[in-house]
mmCIF file of C-alpha atoms in Angstrom:
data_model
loop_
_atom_site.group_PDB
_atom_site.id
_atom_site.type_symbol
_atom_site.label_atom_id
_atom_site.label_comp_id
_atom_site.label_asym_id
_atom_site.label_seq_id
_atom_site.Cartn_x
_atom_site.Cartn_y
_atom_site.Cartn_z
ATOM 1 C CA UNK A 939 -2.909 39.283 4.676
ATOM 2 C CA UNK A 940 -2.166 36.353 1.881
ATOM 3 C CA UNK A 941 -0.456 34.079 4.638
ATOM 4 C CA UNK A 942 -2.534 35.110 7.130
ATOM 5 C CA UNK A 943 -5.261 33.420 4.917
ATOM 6 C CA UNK A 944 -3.302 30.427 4.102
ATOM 7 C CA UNK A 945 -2.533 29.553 7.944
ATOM 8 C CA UNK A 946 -6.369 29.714 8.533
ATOM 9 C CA UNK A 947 -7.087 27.371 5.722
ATOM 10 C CA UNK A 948 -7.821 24.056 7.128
ATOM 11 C CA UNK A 949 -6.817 20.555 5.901
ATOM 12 C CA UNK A 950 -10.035 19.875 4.593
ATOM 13 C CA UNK A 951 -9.802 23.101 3.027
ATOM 14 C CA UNK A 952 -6.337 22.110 1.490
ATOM 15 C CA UNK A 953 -7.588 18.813 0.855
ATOM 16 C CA UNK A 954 -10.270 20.542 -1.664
ATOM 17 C CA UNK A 955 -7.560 22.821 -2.880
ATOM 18 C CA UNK A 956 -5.252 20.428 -4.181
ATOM 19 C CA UNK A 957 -8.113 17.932 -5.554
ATOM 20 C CA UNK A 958 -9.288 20.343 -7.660
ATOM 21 C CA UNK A 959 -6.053 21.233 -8.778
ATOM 22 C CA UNK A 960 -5.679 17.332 -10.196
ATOM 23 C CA UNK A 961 -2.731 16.583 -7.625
ATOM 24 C CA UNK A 962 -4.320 13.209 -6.998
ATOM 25 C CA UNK A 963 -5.142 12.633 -10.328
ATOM 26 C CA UNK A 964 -3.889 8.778 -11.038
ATOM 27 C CA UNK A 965 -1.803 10.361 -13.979
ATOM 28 C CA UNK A 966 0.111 11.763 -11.504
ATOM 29 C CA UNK A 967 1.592 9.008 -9.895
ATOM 30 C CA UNK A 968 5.270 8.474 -11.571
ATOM 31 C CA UNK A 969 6.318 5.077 -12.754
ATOM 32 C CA UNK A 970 9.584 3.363 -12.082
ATOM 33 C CA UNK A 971 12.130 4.381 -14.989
ATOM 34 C CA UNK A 972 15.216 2.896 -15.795
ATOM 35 C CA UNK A 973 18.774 4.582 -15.171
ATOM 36 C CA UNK A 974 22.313 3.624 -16.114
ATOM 37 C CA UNK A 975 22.583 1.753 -12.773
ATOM 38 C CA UNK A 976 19.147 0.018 -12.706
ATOM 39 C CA UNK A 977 16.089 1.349 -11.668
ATOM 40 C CA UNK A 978 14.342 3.939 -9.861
ATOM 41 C CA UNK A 979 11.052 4.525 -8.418
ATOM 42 C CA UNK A 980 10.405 8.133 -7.510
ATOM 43 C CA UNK A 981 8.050 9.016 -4.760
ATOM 44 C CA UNK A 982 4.931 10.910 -5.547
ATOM 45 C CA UNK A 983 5.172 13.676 -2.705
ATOM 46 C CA UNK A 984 1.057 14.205 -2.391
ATOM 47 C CA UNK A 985 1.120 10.890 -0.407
ATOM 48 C CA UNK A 986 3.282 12.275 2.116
ATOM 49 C CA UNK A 987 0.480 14.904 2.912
ATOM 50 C CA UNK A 988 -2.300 12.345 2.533
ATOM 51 C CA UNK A 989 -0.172 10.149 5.176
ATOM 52 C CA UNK A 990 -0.019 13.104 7.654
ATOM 53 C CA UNK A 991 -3.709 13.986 6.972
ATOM 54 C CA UNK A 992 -4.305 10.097 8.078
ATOM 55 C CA UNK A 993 -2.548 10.542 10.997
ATOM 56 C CA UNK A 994 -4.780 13.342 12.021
ATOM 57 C CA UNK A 995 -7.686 11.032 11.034
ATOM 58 C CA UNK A 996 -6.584 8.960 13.690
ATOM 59 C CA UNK A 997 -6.736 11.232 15.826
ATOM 60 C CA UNK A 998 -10.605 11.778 15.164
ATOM 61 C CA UNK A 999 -9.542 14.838 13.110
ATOM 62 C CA UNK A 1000 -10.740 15.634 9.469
ATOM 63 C CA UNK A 1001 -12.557 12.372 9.101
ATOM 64 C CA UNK A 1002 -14.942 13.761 6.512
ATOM 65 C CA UNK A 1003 -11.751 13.278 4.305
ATOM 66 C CA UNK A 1004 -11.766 9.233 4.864
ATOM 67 C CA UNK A 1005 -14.447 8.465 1.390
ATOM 68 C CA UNK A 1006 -12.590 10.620 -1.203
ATOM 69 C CA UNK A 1007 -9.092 9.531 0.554
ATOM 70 C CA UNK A 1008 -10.046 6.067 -0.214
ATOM 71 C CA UNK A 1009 -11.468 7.004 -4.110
ATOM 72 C CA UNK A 1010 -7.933 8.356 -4.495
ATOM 73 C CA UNK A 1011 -6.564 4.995 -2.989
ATOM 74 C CA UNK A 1012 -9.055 2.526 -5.369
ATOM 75 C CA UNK A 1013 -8.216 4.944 -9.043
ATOM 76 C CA UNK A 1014 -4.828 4.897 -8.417
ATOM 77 C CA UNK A 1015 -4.803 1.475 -7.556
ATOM 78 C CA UNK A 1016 -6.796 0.559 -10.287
ATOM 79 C CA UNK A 1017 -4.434 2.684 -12.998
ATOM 80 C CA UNK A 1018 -2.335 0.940 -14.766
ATOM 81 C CA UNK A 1019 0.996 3.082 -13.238
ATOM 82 C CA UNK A 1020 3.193 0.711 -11.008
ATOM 83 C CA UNK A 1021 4.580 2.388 -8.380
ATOM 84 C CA UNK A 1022 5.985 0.345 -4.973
ATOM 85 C CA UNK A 1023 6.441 3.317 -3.083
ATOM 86 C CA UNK A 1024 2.844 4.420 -3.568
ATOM 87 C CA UNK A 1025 1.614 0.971 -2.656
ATOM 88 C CA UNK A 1026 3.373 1.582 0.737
ATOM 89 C CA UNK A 1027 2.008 5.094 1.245
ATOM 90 C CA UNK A 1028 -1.579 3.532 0.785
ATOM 91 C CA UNK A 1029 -1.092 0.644 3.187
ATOM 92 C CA UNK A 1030 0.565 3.214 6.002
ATOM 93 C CA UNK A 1031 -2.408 5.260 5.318
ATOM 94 C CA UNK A 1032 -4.996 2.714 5.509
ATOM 95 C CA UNK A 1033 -3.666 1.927 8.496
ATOM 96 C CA UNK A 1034 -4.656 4.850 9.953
ATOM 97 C CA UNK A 1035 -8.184 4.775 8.817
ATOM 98 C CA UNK A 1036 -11.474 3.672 10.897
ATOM 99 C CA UNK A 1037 -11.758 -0.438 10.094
ATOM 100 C CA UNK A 1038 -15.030 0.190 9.474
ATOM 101 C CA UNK A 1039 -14.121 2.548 6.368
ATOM 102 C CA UNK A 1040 -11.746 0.227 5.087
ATOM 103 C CA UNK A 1041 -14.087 -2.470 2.935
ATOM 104 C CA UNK A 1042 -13.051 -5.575 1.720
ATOM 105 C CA UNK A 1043 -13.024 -4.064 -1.796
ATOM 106 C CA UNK A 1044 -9.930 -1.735 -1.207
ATOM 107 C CA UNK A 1045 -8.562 -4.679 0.775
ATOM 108 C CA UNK A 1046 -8.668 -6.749 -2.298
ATOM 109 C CA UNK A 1047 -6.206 -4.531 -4.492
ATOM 110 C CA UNK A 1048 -3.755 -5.898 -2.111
ATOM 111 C CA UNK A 1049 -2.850 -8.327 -5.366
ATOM 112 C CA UNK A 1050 -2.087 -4.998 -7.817
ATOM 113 C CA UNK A 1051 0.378 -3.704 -4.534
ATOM 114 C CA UNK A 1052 2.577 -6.750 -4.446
ATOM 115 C CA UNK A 1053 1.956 -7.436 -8.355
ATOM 116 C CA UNK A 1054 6.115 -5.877 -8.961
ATOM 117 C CA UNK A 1055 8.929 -6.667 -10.968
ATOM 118 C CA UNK A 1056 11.029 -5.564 -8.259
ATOM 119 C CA UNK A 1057 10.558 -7.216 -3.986
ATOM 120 C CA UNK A 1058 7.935 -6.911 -2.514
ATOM 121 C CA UNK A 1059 9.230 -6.947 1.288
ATOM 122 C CA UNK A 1060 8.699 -3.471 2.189
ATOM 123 C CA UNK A 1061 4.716 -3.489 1.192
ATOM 124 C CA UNK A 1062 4.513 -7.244 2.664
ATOM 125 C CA UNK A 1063 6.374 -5.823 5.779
ATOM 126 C CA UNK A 1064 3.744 -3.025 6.512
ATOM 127 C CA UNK A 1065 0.844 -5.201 5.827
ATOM 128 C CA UNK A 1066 1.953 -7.754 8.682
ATOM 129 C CA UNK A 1067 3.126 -4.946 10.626
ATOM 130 C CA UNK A 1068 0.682 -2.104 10.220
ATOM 131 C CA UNK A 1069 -2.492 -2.958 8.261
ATOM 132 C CA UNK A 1070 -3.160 -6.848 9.579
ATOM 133 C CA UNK A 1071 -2.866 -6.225 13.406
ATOM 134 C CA UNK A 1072 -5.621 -3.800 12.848
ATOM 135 C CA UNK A 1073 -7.762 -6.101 12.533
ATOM 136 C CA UNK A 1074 -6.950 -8.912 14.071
ATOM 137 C CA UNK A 1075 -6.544 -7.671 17.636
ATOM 138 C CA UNK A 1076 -7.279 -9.237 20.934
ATOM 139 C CA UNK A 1077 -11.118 -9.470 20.650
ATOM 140 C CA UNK A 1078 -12.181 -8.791 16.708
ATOM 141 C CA UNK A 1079 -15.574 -8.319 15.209
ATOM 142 C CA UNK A 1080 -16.898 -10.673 12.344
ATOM 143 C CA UNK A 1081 -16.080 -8.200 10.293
ATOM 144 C CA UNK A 1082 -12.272 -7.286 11.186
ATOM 145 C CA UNK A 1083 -11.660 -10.903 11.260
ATOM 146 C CA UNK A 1084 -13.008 -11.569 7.479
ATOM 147 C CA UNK A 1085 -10.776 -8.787 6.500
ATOM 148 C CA UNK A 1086 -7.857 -9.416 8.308
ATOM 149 C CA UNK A 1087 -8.730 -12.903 6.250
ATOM 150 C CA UNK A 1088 -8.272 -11.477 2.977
ATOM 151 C CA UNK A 1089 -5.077 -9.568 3.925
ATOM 152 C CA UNK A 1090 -3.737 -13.323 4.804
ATOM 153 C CA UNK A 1091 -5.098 -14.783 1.573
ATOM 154 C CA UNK A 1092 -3.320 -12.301 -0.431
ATOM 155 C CA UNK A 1093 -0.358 -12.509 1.628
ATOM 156 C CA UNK A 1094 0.169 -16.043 1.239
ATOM 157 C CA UNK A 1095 -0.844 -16.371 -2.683
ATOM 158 C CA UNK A 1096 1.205 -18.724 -4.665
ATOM 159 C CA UNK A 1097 1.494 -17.453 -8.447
ATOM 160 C CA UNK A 1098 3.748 -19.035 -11.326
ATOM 161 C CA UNK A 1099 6.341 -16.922 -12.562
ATOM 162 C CA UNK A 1100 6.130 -16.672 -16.405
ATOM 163 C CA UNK A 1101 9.219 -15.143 -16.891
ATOM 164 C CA UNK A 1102 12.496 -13.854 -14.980
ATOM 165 C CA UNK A 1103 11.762 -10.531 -13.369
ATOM 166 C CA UNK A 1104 14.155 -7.776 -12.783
ATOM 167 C CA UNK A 1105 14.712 -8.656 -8.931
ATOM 168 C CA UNK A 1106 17.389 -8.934 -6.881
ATOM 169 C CA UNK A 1107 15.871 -12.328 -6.243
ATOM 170 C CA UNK A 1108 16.508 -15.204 -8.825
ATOM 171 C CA UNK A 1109 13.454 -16.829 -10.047
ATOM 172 C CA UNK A 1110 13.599 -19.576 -12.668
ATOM 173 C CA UNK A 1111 10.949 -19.398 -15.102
ATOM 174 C CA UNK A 1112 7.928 -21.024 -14.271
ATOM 175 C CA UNK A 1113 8.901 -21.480 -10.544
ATOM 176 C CA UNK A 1114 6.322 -20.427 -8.299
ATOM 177 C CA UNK A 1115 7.303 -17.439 -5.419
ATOM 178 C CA UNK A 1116 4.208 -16.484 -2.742
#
């Protein structure tokens, strides 16, 4: 009768489960840690359900999920745990979302998802290849347009390098990197 019950539940239902349970809590999210051969960033295995429940947004399913997904998206963001793989899960799942849901405030924590010690291609790759072409497509609002703006400002950002990072790029310090 138990799994029975669970098979019923619906994502929504699960959704409420594990929120209350603290799963998204920004705690949660695990830091990269050092090991004898460099670093490692672990991946925080909630986003791979929030991911799939995105893709089912998409699909016009679950959408009155879309708000606290995006709360989850802003505290984590806005915690001070660095995590590149997270960053990634957020931009596939934005990607997913309604434009209309997305505001230019979430769009502007692009800065804290390519603010790494470590490259940044893989975020930068699925904001030109996933998030941007959302909103610039062939005949935009006013609105996509302004936020496919800010993607591009962040995107192209020079900043000064204060020190050497641990990269597998070289950067000299005070040499400036976009």
């Amino acid at each position: 009768y138990e799994r029975e019950f669970y098979k019923r539940l619906s994502n929504a239902n699960w959704f409420i489960i594990l929120k209350n349970k603290g799963v998204f809590n920004p705690t949660k999210n695990p830091s990269t840690v050092q090991t004898e051969n460099g670093f490692q960033t672990p991946n925080w295995e909630p986003l791979s359900y929030l991911e799939k429940l995105s893709i089912q947004i998409k699909e016009g399913k679950e959408l009155e999920l879309i708000d606290e997904i995006i709360e989850i998206i802003k505290k984590v963001s806005e915690s001070s745990i660095k995590n590149d793989l997270t960053w990634v899960s957020f931009i596939k799942i934005l990607s997913k979302l309604p434009n209309e849901k997305i505001s230019k405030e979430i769009l502007n924590l692009i800065p804290v998802w390519l603010n790494s010690n470590f490259n940044t291609r893989i975020q930068s790759m699925y904001l030109c290849d996933e998030l941007l072409p959302k909103f610039l497509y062939d005949h935009p609002i006013k609105e996509d347009i302004e936020k496919g703006e800010i993607i591009l400002k962040h995107l192209f950002s020079i900043e000064k390098k204060t020190e050497i990072e641990h990269d597998d790029l070289v950067f000299n310090k005070g040499s400036y990197y976009s």
